[in-house]
């Protein structure tokens, strides 16, 4: 049906950009985007503005000095390309097996879907039946332009039509009925069964067993295994490659021409197709089966040859990772570099996979290197929201007691896991235990002080947060770590402001100094704290600039947690400036991001600015529903900020209806929390945060 949609679009004069999510490519940055743009790259690239051209080049060609990719610029560049193309004809963006789309490409498409507006561009995805639509389509498009079609098993007549159109075979009705029953109406399985019957070379007798039976993978494996050995080798190379081309196949096989590789037999069998020099499987399952059917030794040899062939650092690391059979420090070091590059390109899951493989390749005698790689892998896993696996790795480090510095680092990250889960109280206890045993020196001790300070603030203890912030700032200055001086200054600025001391100019200058280096994974972001303090102090324009800039930066590095809180606080700013519709828009984006990443606490925090803006617009019932949901999430997670914020909205709603007793009951507990001097805006209610 996905292919039929593409064919119909082409018949109507639409330009189609298509890609298939494939399991082997799901962990490679921008593989899907590259496939979408491949047929139109040359004609659109020159028409993009310079920053977007550089970003697209960095994403698809691996250019750039440090390998980093500004994801927002990539997203904007793809949007620009679609606008250029759709000015000439309508465009269909078609994605098959969307769950296997690599994460950076998925983020680009989600960005574009939110901004298509009136452009003549349609998006078609094939996804699982259950769950929300990927790429945030449920939120990006209104119900009037969004259609979700669930396909039931095909009827006997429909299966007959598919077989006749695709295979040009005419099965007798008894054989057709058996194919329909055996396939359960699944067109792919029916095609495979019909191929097997056709290859018998004679009609299927009523008492003959179907020539192939079993699971779909068995049927497909039988089809692949029937091909010549050299053709199967071509299929393996293509399935192991990210974007298999004829030159790649020739280089790995050593053949002098495409015909000599045996590849044309795969075309004749309908397993692969050759399009503009690129080899494509007719269905993703064929690629998976072709890869799984080869022995581990043969697969490793193919990946070794592909690693030698490619000049792309991330791809080379990807292939080398699949050649490891034992300790090899050289490969482990290459994977370290590949992991950092993948992270800088917005793929923490890819980075984590490379780090774990580097860890497995570390020689037994290199204990410190193995522990360091274990911690690095856990760090990337936290950013990728693989929290259970991250916890397992960190528990291993803590249990090893290899040295106090690394054990403390692992505990610091375990606290971050609890923070990501919204378990702020548990995170605080883990940090307190860690600092009691931590060495009184080094970067990890400094991070501990800073994380305890922030966590104390989240729990409403401004005094304790300020004390640990002061300790972190003093330590950063002693160690002459300019980046951490900036981060600690932002934390102390925020804490002092919340304690009623206003914005201290010396701290503001230090917190906004130009950083000497880019942040490393999970390092504290200082600019967000500065922007929140400025917003609360009614310095709205500089705060707005920081929220926008930091939001783009968070998108670039794939930090969904940072982006969510930036959006929520930006919503708060727009409310303070009287832009209620914009406040709701930013709050909705926070909620959408939370839903995409299954972040319950972030959803609860996003409900607060949404509910408050709705209340000010007089949409009382909607406001009450949002605030109640946010409060419930906060109570379930034990998240004080989420509880207090949503409670204030509920209190305001009661106060607005004249119920003083209900207002007091709701706001009494919030009002008894540590005092925080908060500015108000004329014309807007002063109850609440």
XYZ file of C-alpha atoms in Angstrom:
689
model
C 0.000 0.000 0.000
C 2.933 2.304 0.781
C 4.343 1.713 -2.704
C 0.902 2.144 -4.247
C 0.607 5.556 -2.569
C 3.898 6.569 -4.184
C 2.771 5.283 -7.585
C -0.513 7.192 -7.385
C 1.321 10.392 -6.423
C 3.629 9.984 -9.423
C 0.661 9.417 -11.744
C -0.804 12.722 -10.558
C 2.426 14.626 -11.208
C 3.648 14.810 -7.625
C 7.348 14.721 -6.775
C 8.012 11.900 -4.293
C 10.791 11.805 -1.712
C 10.840 8.345 -0.164
C 12.873 6.411 2.350
C 12.558 3.087 4.087
C 13.444 2.736 7.738
C 15.777 -0.251 8.011
C 16.970 -1.808 11.253
C 20.615 -1.781 10.145
C 20.432 1.973 9.449
C 18.382 3.000 12.491
C 21.506 3.755 14.497
C 23.281 5.811 11.837
C 22.869 9.582 11.844
C 20.823 11.107 8.996
C 20.568 7.875 6.963
C 16.863 8.501 6.332
C 17.345 12.161 5.442
C 20.074 11.218 2.984
C 17.761 8.770 1.232
C 14.980 11.378 1.044
C 17.224 14.080 -0.400
C 19.340 11.898 -2.688
C 17.286 12.353 -5.887
C 16.928 16.128 -5.470
C 20.146 17.068 -3.674
C 21.890 18.683 -6.623
C 18.931 20.789 -7.744
C 18.026 22.115 -4.290
C 21.416 22.441 -2.590
C 22.558 25.472 -4.598
C 19.307 27.327 -3.865
C 19.560 27.048 -0.069
C 21.064 29.854 1.985
C 24.684 29.353 3.017
C 24.137 28.207 6.666
C 21.583 25.635 5.535
C 23.857 24.377 2.758
C 26.722 23.889 5.218
C 24.450 22.106 7.687
C 23.043 19.724 5.058
C 26.571 18.998 3.827
C 27.743 18.299 7.388
C 24.819 15.961 8.003
C 24.960 13.990 4.757
C 28.598 14.225 3.698
C 30.321 14.415 7.067
C 32.013 17.739 6.341
C 33.017 20.128 9.097
C 36.117 20.284 11.254
C 34.748 18.669 14.411
C 32.003 16.514 12.912
C 29.259 18.372 14.770
C 25.971 19.056 13.032
C 23.691 22.015 13.844
C 20.441 20.075 13.791
C 18.198 23.120 13.723
C 19.986 24.358 10.595
C 19.652 20.898 9.017
C 15.933 20.913 9.803
C 15.503 24.421 8.447
C 17.492 23.441 5.360
C 15.237 20.458 4.660
C 12.186 22.671 5.164
C 13.706 25.148 2.697
C 14.317 22.358 0.188
C 10.675 21.257 0.457
C 9.495 24.835 -0.063
C 11.699 25.144 -3.170
C 10.463 21.850 -4.592
C 6.788 22.411 -3.744
C 6.824 25.732 -5.605
C 7.063 23.667 -8.816
C 4.807 20.711 -7.990
C 3.165 19.095 -4.972
C 5.548 16.938 -2.930
C 4.931 13.637 -1.142
C 7.325 12.680 1.653
C 6.865 8.923 2.104
C 8.459 6.955 4.949
C 8.156 3.186 5.225
C 8.707 1.462 8.598
C 8.884 4.805 10.410
C 9.891 3.239 13.776
C 13.228 2.218 12.206
C 14.011 5.756 11.036
C 17.225 7.024 12.628
C 16.670 9.536 15.454
C 18.291 12.647 13.853
C 16.266 12.153 10.640
C 13.106 11.670 12.698
C 13.775 14.958 14.511
C 14.237 16.761 11.185
C 10.940 15.402 9.850
C 9.122 16.251 13.092
C 10.440 19.831 12.838
C 9.292 20.100 9.225
C 5.850 18.631 9.922
C 5.183 21.323 12.527
C 6.002 24.055 10.004
C 4.598 22.954 6.657
C 1.484 25.104 7.059
C 0.142 25.975 3.577
C 2.917 24.371 1.506
C 1.627 21.719 -0.953
C 3.481 18.924 0.842
C 1.941 15.648 2.055
C 3.531 13.198 4.480
C 2.804 9.468 4.308
C 4.089 7.028 6.957
C 3.726 3.308 7.447
C 3.656 2.650 11.174
C 2.445 0.046 13.679
C -1.294 -0.002 14.278
C -1.128 0.961 17.940
C 0.345 3.937 19.736
C 0.618 7.612 18.798
C 1.673 8.604 15.304
C 5.437 9.056 15.013
C 7.113 12.403 14.350
C 4.442 14.148 16.415
C 1.977 14.032 13.525
C -0.980 13.911 15.924
C 0.014 17.415 17.062
C 1.586 18.765 13.871
C -1.531 18.424 11.730
C -5.114 19.161 12.645
C -7.749 16.470 12.363
C -9.092 18.132 9.213
C -5.872 17.341 7.294
C -4.721 14.194 9.107
C -5.942 10.727 8.160
C -4.968 7.453 9.782
C -5.867 4.323 7.825
C -5.773 0.912 9.482
C -5.476 -1.921 6.994
C -7.335 -5.140 7.663
C -6.122 -8.387 6.050
C -6.684 -8.317 2.295
C -9.649 -10.188 0.865
C -9.322 -13.116 -1.526
C -10.080 -10.818 -4.467
C -7.540 -8.229 -3.330
C -4.836 -10.900 -2.978
C -5.662 -12.089 -6.496
C -5.230 -8.529 -7.797
C -1.873 -8.100 -6.005
C -0.493 -11.370 -7.401
C -1.642 -10.571 -10.906
C -0.253 -7.024 -10.845
C 3.074 -7.793 -9.165
C 3.934 -11.285 -10.402
C 1.788 -11.571 -13.524
C 0.756 -15.053 -12.386
C -2.718 -16.538 -12.579
C -3.227 -19.140 -9.851
C -6.221 -21.431 -10.029
C -8.932 -20.608 -7.541
C -8.135 -23.565 -5.226
C -4.454 -22.594 -5.099
C -5.372 -18.930 -4.654
C -7.667 -19.811 -1.743
C -4.873 -21.808 -0.085
C -2.438 -18.919 -0.518
C -4.984 -16.530 0.972
C -5.611 -18.801 3.965
C -1.917 -19.496 4.593
C -0.928 -15.820 4.331
C -3.768 -14.584 6.525
C -4.370 -11.832 3.978
C -0.796 -10.516 4.357
C 0.190 -9.364 0.846
C 3.937 -9.803 1.367
C 3.537 -13.394 2.577
C 1.065 -14.097 -0.235
C 3.600 -12.841 -2.789
C 6.297 -15.085 -1.360
C 4.021 -18.139 -1.372
C 2.922 -17.405 -4.947
C 6.583 -17.084 -6.005
C 7.296 -20.494 -4.542
C 4.307 -22.000 -6.392
C 5.363 -20.339 -9.647
C 8.884 -21.724 -9.277
C 7.527 -25.275 -9.098
C 7.047 -25.054 -12.861
C 3.720 -26.888 -12.707
C 0.219 -26.342 -11.293
C -0.198 -26.988 -7.577
C -2.230 -30.152 -7.050
C -4.947 -30.143 -4.430
C -3.086 -32.697 -2.306
C 0.315 -31.015 -2.686
C 1.647 -29.202 0.373
C 2.380 -25.558 -0.159
C 5.992 -25.437 -1.358
C 7.046 -23.203 1.541
C 5.500 -22.962 4.968
C 6.254 -21.453 8.320
C 6.864 -17.936 9.486
C 7.261 -15.038 7.103
C 11.002 -14.894 7.752
C 11.305 -18.559 6.748
C 9.447 -17.861 3.511
C 11.683 -14.918 2.692
C 14.815 -16.878 3.645
C 13.798 -19.627 1.232
C 13.506 -17.066 -1.548
C 16.915 -15.527 -0.777
C 18.616 -18.925 -0.410
C 17.343 -19.991 -3.825
C 19.500 -17.327 -5.465
C 23.073 -17.995 -6.654
C 25.763 -17.780 -3.959
C 27.391 -14.715 -5.529
C 23.995 -12.955 -5.595
C 23.451 -13.735 -1.909
C 26.844 -12.144 -1.216
C 25.747 -8.986 -3.045
C 22.580 -8.933 -0.917
C 24.668 -9.253 2.250
C 26.895 -6.325 1.244
C 23.853 -4.217 0.405
C 22.128 -5.080 3.695
C 25.271 -4.245 5.712
C 25.748 -0.895 3.935
C 24.004 2.324 4.841
C 23.586 3.473 1.242
C 24.744 0.634 -1.015
C 25.871 1.762 -4.442
C 27.215 -0.138 -7.415
C 30.785 1.230 -6.861
C 30.634 -0.025 -3.254
C 29.492 -3.483 -4.372
C 32.238 -3.612 -7.003
C 34.891 -2.538 -4.494
C 33.929 -5.169 -1.914
C 33.444 -8.040 -4.393
C 36.344 -7.141 -6.665
C 34.103 -7.599 -9.694
C 34.662 -5.576 -12.849
C 30.988 -4.840 -13.547
C 27.541 -5.015 -11.981
C 26.701 -7.987 -14.190
C 29.754 -9.862 -12.930
C 28.692 -9.500 -9.293
C 25.579 -11.615 -9.697
C 23.428 -8.666 -8.697
C 21.154 -8.805 -11.769
C 19.796 -12.160 -10.563
C 18.527 -10.395 -7.466
C 16.815 -7.845 -9.679
C 15.192 -10.549 -11.781
C 13.909 -12.246 -8.633
C 12.404 -8.982 -7.437
C 14.530 -8.928 -4.272
C 16.450 -5.752 -5.133
C 16.162 -2.941 -7.627
C 18.787 -0.652 -9.098
C 17.856 3.024 -9.053
C 20.328 5.708 -10.168
C 23.257 3.507 -9.201
C 21.887 2.725 -5.740
C 20.837 -0.775 -4.687
C 17.486 -0.938 -2.869
C 15.659 -3.913 -1.405
C 12.064 -4.275 -2.524
C 11.074 -4.744 1.127
C 13.011 -4.078 4.382
C 12.424 -7.651 5.583
C 14.415 -8.937 2.622
C 17.417 -6.915 3.806
C 17.054 -8.191 7.377
C 16.847 -11.810 6.237
C 19.759 -11.449 3.821
C 21.919 -10.103 6.646
C 20.809 -12.598 9.290
C 21.278 -15.537 6.910
C 25.039 -15.027 6.623
C 27.416 -16.558 9.149
C 28.996 -14.235 11.759
C 32.415 -14.786 10.181
C 31.205 -13.691 6.740
C 29.341 -10.687 8.177
C 32.452 -9.545 10.043
C 34.539 -9.836 6.881
C 32.037 -7.706 4.930
C 32.013 -5.043 7.657
C 35.841 -5.070 7.741
C 35.949 -4.459 3.989
C 33.313 -1.726 4.222
C 35.314 -0.046 7.015
C 38.357 -0.024 4.730
C 36.298 1.326 1.832
C 34.489 4.239 3.512
C 36.116 7.562 4.352
C 33.257 8.677 6.643
C 34.526 8.518 10.281
C 31.174 7.580 11.819
C 30.475 4.910 9.198
C 33.973 3.512 9.592
C 33.455 3.217 13.341
C 30.040 1.638 12.746
C 31.536 -1.080 10.548
C 34.590 -1.643 12.746
C 32.291 -2.130 15.743
C 30.831 -5.152 13.967
C 34.203 -6.787 13.387
C 35.179 -7.111 17.042
C 35.717 -10.677 18.275
C 38.099 -9.987 21.124
C 40.276 -7.339 22.807
C 41.670 -4.748 20.415
C 42.646 -1.385 21.871
C 43.145 0.123 18.418
C 39.546 -0.599 17.405
C 38.332 0.499 20.849
C 40.075 3.866 20.455
C 38.550 4.336 16.980
C 35.117 3.576 18.426
C 35.705 6.168 21.173
C 36.213 8.832 18.525
C 33.232 7.600 16.523
C 31.037 7.756 19.628
C 31.943 11.375 20.370
C 31.342 12.296 16.733
C 27.961 10.538 16.726
C 26.964 12.381 19.906
C 28.002 15.716 18.390
C 25.759 14.879 15.397
C 22.742 14.418 17.678
C 22.802 10.602 17.949
C 23.388 9.649 21.604
C 21.981 6.143 21.015
C 24.564 5.555 18.265
C 27.284 6.928 20.548
C 26.204 4.606 23.360
C 26.295 1.571 21.067
C 29.821 2.427 19.912
C 30.977 3.018 23.498
C 29.626 -0.322 24.649
C 31.386 -2.071 21.779
C 34.602 -0.161 22.619
C 34.201 -1.347 26.208
C 33.882 -4.953 25.031
C 37.003 -4.542 22.857
C 39.111 -3.178 25.736
C 41.969 -5.514 26.739
C 41.461 -7.071 30.221
C 44.585 -5.397 31.607
C 43.195 -1.933 30.776
C 40.830 -1.786 33.764
C 40.707 2.003 33.966
C 39.909 2.309 30.259
C 37.105 -0.249 30.544
C 35.551 1.598 33.481
C 35.886 4.945 31.712
C 34.169 3.538 28.616
C 31.434 2.024 30.765
C 30.744 5.438 32.289
C 30.835 7.096 28.862
C 28.354 4.543 27.506
C 26.023 5.164 30.456
C 26.285 8.918 29.893
C 25.182 8.578 26.280
C 22.458 6.097 27.251
C 20.982 8.638 29.676
C 20.794 11.213 26.903
C 19.183 8.566 24.688
C 16.639 7.825 27.470
C 17.838 4.208 27.783
C 17.707 4.578 31.539
C 17.428 0.922 32.593
C 20.518 -0.081 30.640
C 22.389 3.001 31.881
C 21.563 2.050 35.464
C 22.899 -1.490 34.949
C 26.228 -0.147 33.673
C 26.544 2.398 36.479
C 25.694 -0.172 39.158
C 28.515 -2.291 37.724
C 30.970 0.592 38.168
C 29.827 1.289 41.745
C 30.118 -2.399 42.640
C 33.637 -2.586 41.158
C 34.932 0.083 43.588
C 37.786 0.550 41.117
C 38.615 4.015 42.480
C 36.775 6.724 44.402
C 36.756 9.250 41.552
C 35.044 6.934 39.053
C 32.625 5.514 41.616
C 31.611 9.065 42.494
C 31.132 9.847 38.798
C 28.880 6.787 38.485
C 26.800 7.882 41.496
C 26.488 11.340 40.002
C 25.046 9.792 36.850
C 22.742 7.493 38.838
C 21.295 10.630 40.411
C 20.763 12.004 36.916
C 18.810 8.851 36.017
C 16.496 9.515 38.978
C 16.137 13.150 37.884
C 15.196 12.028 34.372
C 12.544 9.796 35.932
C 11.209 12.732 37.965
C 12.440 11.166 41.245
C 13.976 14.357 42.624
C 13.997 13.287 46.280
C 15.773 10.019 45.456
C 18.276 11.880 43.281
C 19.024 14.237 46.177
C 19.701 11.330 48.560
C 22.012 9.647 46.039
C 23.970 12.896 45.622
C 24.279 13.360 49.386
C 25.613 9.816 49.786
C 28.037 10.396 46.933
C 29.474 13.629 48.293
C 30.038 12.053 51.693
C 32.439 9.522 50.129
C 33.826 11.642 47.279
C 37.412 12.902 47.069
C 37.618 16.563 48.040
C 39.119 17.570 44.698
C 38.678 17.254 40.953
C 36.009 17.919 38.364
C 33.637 15.274 39.719
C 33.511 16.920 43.151
C 32.722 20.218 41.460
C 29.886 18.600 39.472
C 28.541 17.058 42.677
C 28.355 20.427 44.421
C 26.596 21.934 41.427
C 24.099 19.081 41.009
C 23.240 19.116 44.719
C 22.659 22.861 44.469
C 20.234 22.490 41.553
C 18.439 19.541 43.117
C 17.989 21.433 46.389
C 16.432 24.295 44.435
C 14.055 21.879 42.702
C 13.016 20.678 46.153
C 12.365 24.272 47.222
C 15.371 24.596 49.572
C 16.821 27.868 48.327
C 19.219 28.289 51.257
C 20.855 24.882 50.777
C 20.972 25.372 47.017
C 22.735 28.703 47.412
C 25.265 27.218 49.873
C 26.276 24.400 47.535
C 26.267 26.824 44.618
C 28.713 29.076 46.461
C 30.929 26.048 47.175
C 30.840 25.021 43.514
C 31.694 28.535 42.338
C 34.607 28.855 44.759
C 35.957 25.472 43.665
C 35.609 26.303 39.946
C 37.526 29.542 40.469
C 40.309 27.762 42.373
C 40.648 25.179 39.626
C 40.467 27.903 36.923
C 37.811 25.985 34.995
C 36.225 28.814 32.986
C 33.335 26.699 31.707
C 32.346 25.575 35.198
C 32.817 29.101 36.579
C 30.192 30.165 34.070
C 27.847 27.305 35.037
C 28.275 27.833 38.777
C 27.820 31.596 38.436
C 24.497 31.015 36.680
C 23.387 28.661 39.440
C 24.329 31.113 42.218
C 22.741 34.016 40.292
C 19.484 32.082 40.140
C 19.621 30.968 43.772
C 20.361 34.499 45.069
C 17.559 35.886 42.926
C 15.117 33.317 44.308
C 16.254 34.279 47.814
C 15.170 37.836 47.100
C 18.559 39.422 46.413
C 17.757 40.500 42.857
C 20.067 40.097 39.864
C 23.671 40.559 40.952
C 25.597 42.225 38.086
C 28.895 40.447 38.882
C 27.246 37.032 38.721
C 25.263 37.964 35.612
C 28.467 38.999 33.815
C 30.237 35.763 34.805
C 27.243 33.617 33.857
C 26.946 35.161 30.391
C 30.666 35.139 29.526
C 31.493 33.480 26.231
C 32.292 29.805 26.914
C 35.762 28.652 25.925
C 34.540 25.232 24.834
C 31.363 23.392 23.898
C 29.535 21.482 26.629
C 30.230 17.779 27.051
C 27.436 15.208 27.427
C 25.161 15.951 30.417
C 27.168 18.992 31.504
C 25.039 21.670 33.202
C 23.605 24.343 30.927
C 24.039 27.769 32.508
C 22.120 29.869 30.000
C 18.731 28.413 30.952
C 19.106 29.541 34.567
C 20.137 33.020 33.436
C 17.137 33.271 31.101
C 14.688 32.185 33.815
C 16.111 34.710 36.274
C 15.940 37.486 33.663
C 12.363 36.553 32.815
C 11.282 36.614 36.455
C 13.017 39.974 36.859
C 10.977 41.383 33.956
C 14.015 41.549 31.645
C 11.928 39.865 28.979
C 13.725 40.652 25.726
C 17.181 39.360 26.721
C 15.496 36.339 28.327
C 13.529 35.648 25.144
C 16.722 35.765 23.036
C 18.410 33.244 25.303
C 15.413 30.889 25.293
C 15.342 30.913 21.488
C 19.121 30.461 21.093
C 19.351 27.741 23.735
C 16.304 25.981 22.314
C 18.027 25.745 18.932
C 21.217 24.517 20.623
C 19.288 21.870 22.578
C 17.705 20.672 19.335
C 21.136 20.494 17.707
C 22.578 18.257 20.433
C 19.386 16.203 20.748
C 18.871 17.095 24.424
C 15.121 16.645 24.803
C 15.139 17.227 28.562
C 16.833 20.627 28.229
C 14.603 21.546 25.292
C 11.456 20.652 27.232
C 12.295 22.869 30.175
C 13.374 25.698 27.864
C 10.018 25.537 26.089
C 8.103 25.475 29.380
C 9.965 28.501 30.710
C 9.583 30.294 27.374
C 5.848 29.718 27.735
C 6.072 31.352 31.170
C 7.851 34.362 29.643
C 5.198 34.841 26.966
C 2.514 34.704 29.654
C 4.344 37.398 31.610
C 4.468 39.517 28.458
C 0.744 39.071 27.880
C 1.124 36.851 24.802
C -1.277 34.162 25.941
C -1.679 32.351 22.627
C 2.102 32.072 22.274
C 2.327 30.840 25.851
C -0.112 28.053 24.986
C 1.869 27.236 21.823
C 5.144 26.809 23.742
C 3.380 24.852 26.486
C 1.854 22.533 23.891
C 5.278 21.970 22.346
C 6.573 21.002 25.796
C 3.748 18.498 26.202
C 4.271 17.136 22.683
C 7.987 16.629 23.354
C 7.171 14.912 26.642
C 4.752 12.546 24.937
C 7.254 11.665 22.207
C 9.838 10.699 24.821
C 7.470 9.282 27.458
C 8.552 11.925 29.996
C 5.710 12.138 32.494
C 7.154 14.884 34.702
C 7.900 17.097 31.704
C 4.282 16.688 30.645
C 3.157 17.754 34.111
C 5.409 20.812 34.029
C 4.123 21.711 30.555
C 0.543 21.546 31.835
C 1.220 24.447 34.222
C 1.855 27.252 31.661
C -0.872 25.816 29.441
C -3.422 25.835 32.262
C -2.433 29.303 33.441
C -2.724 30.874 29.987
C -6.055 29.130 29.393
C -7.308 30.458 32.720
C -6.378 34.015 31.760
C -8.271 33.569 28.489
C -11.362 32.529 30.419
C -11.267 28.919 29.207
C -11.905 27.689 32.714
C -12.826 24.065 32.067
C -9.791 23.442 29.848
C -7.535 25.181 32.374
C -8.905 23.105 35.235
C -8.420 19.851 33.307
C -4.814 20.712 32.420
C -3.887 21.809 35.943
C -5.516 18.732 37.506
C -3.547 16.449 35.199
C -0.312 18.312 35.934
C -0.943 18.118 39.674
C -1.677 14.381 39.495
C 1.561 13.771 37.593
C 3.475 15.793 40.181
C 1.944 13.834 43.067
C 2.694 10.490 41.417
C 6.315 11.492 40.798
C 6.802 13.358 44.079
C 7.953 16.415 42.126
C 7.560 19.546 44.313
C 7.841 22.089 41.476
C 5.223 20.311 39.369
C 2.890 20.036 42.373
C 3.270 23.657 43.480
C 2.971 25.189 40.012
C -0.216 23.374 39.031
C -1.726 23.906 42.488
C -1.338 27.667 42.107
C -3.398 27.579 38.905
C -6.132 25.586 40.607
C -6.065 28.095 43.460
C -6.321 30.996 41.033
C -9.324 29.376 39.372
C -11.054 29.028 42.750
C -10.153 32.607 43.674
C -11.525 33.828 40.332
C -14.888 32.224 41.133
C -14.969 33.875 44.558
C -14.353 30.749 46.666
C -11.873 32.112 49.212
C -11.954 28.993 51.404
C -11.075 26.692 48.511
C -8.355 29.113 47.427
C -6.832 29.099 50.904
C -6.989 25.310 51.119
C -5.090 24.944 47.859
C -2.551 27.734 48.260
C -1.859 27.457 51.967
C 0.717 24.702 51.578
C 2.359 26.455 48.622
C 2.536 29.717 50.528
C 4.261 28.029 53.471
C 7.187 26.932 51.288
C 10.496 28.843 51.567
C 9.848 32.474 50.629
C 10.657 33.518 47.098
C 10.396 37.109 45.966
C 8.637 36.973 42.616
C 7.821 39.940 40.371
C 4.318 40.437 39.042
C 2.929 41.910 35.843
C 0.248 44.562 35.757
C -3.012 43.219 34.448
C -2.129 39.580 35.145
C -2.919 37.663 38.288
C -0.203 37.691 40.960
C -1.179 34.357 42.450
C 1.198 31.535 41.596
C 4.717 31.257 40.335
